[in-house]
Coordinates of N, CA and C in Angstrom, one line a residue:
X639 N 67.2 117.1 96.1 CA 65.8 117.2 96.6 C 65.7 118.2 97.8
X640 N 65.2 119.2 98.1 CA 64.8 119.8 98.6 C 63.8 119.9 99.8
X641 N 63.7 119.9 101.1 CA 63.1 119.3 102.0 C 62.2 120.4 102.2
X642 N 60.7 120.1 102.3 CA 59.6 121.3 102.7 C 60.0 122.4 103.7
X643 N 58.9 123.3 104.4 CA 59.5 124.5 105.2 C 59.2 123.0 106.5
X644 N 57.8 122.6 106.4 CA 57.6 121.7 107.7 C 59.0 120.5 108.1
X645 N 59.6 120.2 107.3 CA 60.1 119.4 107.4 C 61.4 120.1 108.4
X646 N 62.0 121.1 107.5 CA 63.1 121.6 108.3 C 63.0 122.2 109.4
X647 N 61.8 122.8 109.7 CA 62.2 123.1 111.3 C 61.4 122.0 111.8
X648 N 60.8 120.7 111.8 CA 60.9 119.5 112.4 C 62.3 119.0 112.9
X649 N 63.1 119.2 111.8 CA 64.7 118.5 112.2 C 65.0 119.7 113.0
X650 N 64.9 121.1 112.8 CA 65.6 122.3 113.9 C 65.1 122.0 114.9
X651 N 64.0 122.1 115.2 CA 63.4 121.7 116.4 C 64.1 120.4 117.1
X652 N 64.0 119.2 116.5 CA 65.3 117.8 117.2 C 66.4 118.6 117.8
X653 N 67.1 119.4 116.8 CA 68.3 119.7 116.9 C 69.0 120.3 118.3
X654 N 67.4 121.3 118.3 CA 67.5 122.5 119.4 C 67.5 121.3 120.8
X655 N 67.0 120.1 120.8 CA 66.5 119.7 122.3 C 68.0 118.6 122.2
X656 N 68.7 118.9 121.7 CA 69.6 117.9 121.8 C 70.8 118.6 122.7
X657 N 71.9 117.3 123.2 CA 73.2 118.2 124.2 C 74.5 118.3 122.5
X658 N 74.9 119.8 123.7 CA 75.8 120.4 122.6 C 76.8 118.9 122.3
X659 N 77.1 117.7 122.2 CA 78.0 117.1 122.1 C 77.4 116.1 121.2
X660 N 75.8 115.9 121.2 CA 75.4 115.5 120.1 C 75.3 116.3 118.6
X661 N 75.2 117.4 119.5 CA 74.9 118.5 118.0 C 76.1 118.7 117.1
X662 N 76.7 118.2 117.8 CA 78.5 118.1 117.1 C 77.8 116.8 116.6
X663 N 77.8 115.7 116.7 CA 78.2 114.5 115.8 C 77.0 115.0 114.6
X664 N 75.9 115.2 114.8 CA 75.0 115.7 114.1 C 75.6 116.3 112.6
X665 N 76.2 117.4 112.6 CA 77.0 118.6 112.1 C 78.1 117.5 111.7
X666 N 78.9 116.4 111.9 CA 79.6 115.5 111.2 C 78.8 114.8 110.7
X667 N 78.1 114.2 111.0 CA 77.0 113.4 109.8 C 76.6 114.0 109.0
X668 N 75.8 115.1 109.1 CA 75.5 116.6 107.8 C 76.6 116.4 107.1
X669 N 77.8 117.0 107.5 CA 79.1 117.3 106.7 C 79.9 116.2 105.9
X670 N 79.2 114.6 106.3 CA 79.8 113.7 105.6 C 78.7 113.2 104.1
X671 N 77.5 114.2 104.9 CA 76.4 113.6 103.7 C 77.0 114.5 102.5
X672 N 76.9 115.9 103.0 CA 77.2 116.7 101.5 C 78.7 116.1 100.7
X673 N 80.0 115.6 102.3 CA 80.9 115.4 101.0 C 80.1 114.0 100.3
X674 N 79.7 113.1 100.8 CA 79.5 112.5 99.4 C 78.9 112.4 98.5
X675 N 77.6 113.7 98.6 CA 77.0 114.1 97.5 C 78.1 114.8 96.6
X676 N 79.2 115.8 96.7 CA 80.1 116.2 96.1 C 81.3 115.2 95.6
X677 N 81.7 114.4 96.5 CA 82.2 113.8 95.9 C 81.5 112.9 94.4
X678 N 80.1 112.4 94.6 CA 79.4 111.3 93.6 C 79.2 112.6 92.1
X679 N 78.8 113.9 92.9 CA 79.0 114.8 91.5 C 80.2 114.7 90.5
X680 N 81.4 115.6 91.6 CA 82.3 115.0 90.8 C 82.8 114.5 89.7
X681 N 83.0 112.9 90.9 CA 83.3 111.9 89.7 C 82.4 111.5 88.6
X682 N 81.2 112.1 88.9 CA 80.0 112.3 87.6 C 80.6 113.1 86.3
X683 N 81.0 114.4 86.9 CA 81.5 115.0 85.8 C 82.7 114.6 85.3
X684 N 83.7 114.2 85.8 CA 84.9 113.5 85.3 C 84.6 112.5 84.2
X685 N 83.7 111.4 84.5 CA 83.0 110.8 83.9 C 82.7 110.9 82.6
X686 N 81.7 111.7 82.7 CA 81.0 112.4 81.5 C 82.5 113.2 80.8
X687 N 82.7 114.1 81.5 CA 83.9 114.6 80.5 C 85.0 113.9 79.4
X688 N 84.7 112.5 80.3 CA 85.9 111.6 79.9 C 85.3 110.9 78.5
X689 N 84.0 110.7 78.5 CA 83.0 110.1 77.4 C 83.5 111.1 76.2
X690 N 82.6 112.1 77.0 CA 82.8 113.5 75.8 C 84.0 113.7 74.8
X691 N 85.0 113.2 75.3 CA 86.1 113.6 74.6 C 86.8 112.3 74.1
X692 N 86.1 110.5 74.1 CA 86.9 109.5 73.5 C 86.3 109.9 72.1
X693 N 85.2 110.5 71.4 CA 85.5 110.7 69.8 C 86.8 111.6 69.3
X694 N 87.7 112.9 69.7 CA 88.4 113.3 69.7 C 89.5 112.6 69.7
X695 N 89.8 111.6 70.8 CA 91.0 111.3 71.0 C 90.7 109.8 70.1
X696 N 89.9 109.2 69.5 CA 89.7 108.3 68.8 C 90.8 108.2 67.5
X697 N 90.7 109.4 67.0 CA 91.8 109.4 66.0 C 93.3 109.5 65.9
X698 N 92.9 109.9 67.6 CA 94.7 109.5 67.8 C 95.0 108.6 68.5
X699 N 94.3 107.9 69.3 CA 94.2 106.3 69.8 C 94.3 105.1 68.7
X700 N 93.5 105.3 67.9 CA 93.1 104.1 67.1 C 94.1 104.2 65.6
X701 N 95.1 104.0 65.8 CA 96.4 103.6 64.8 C 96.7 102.6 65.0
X702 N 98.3 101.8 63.4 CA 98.5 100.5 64.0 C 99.9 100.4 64.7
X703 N 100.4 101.6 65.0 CA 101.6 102.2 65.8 C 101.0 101.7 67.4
X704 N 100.1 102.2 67.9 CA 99.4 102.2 69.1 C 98.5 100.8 69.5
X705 N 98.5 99.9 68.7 CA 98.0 98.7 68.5 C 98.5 97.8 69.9
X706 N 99.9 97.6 70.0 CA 99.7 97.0 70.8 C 99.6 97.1 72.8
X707 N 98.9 98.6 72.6 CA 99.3 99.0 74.0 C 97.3 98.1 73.9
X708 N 96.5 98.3 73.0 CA 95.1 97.9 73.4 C 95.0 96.3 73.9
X709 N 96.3 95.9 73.6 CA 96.2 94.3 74.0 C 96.4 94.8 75.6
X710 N 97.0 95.6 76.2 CA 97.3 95.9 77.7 C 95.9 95.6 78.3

């Protein structure tokens, strides 16, 4: 999502009246929001990749050699 023009220099503006030692924790809070937007990507795509590819491996999973690891 995408924050308007108003919006962002609303928060520059905070930013600007703040002491340099807040503006640091600020800049850690930013920096922990994107990793966990990257991180939740990620493992989104892992995910999905991992779906994508159980028809493929289906035919080499599903034998009766390999039967008894699905009781695991």
């Amino acid at each position: 999502m995408q924050a308007d023009s108003t919006t962002e220099q609303r928060v520059i503006d905070k930013i600007r009246g703040l002491f340099p030692e807040q503006i640091l924790q600020v800049e850690e809070f930013i920096d922990s929001l994107y990793k966990k937007n990257t991180t939740n990507t990620d493992s989104e795509i892992a995910f999905v990749a991992a779906k994508l590819s159980e028809p493929a491996f289906e035919k080499i999973w599903d034998n009766p050699d390999d039967a008894e690891y699905d009781k695991l």
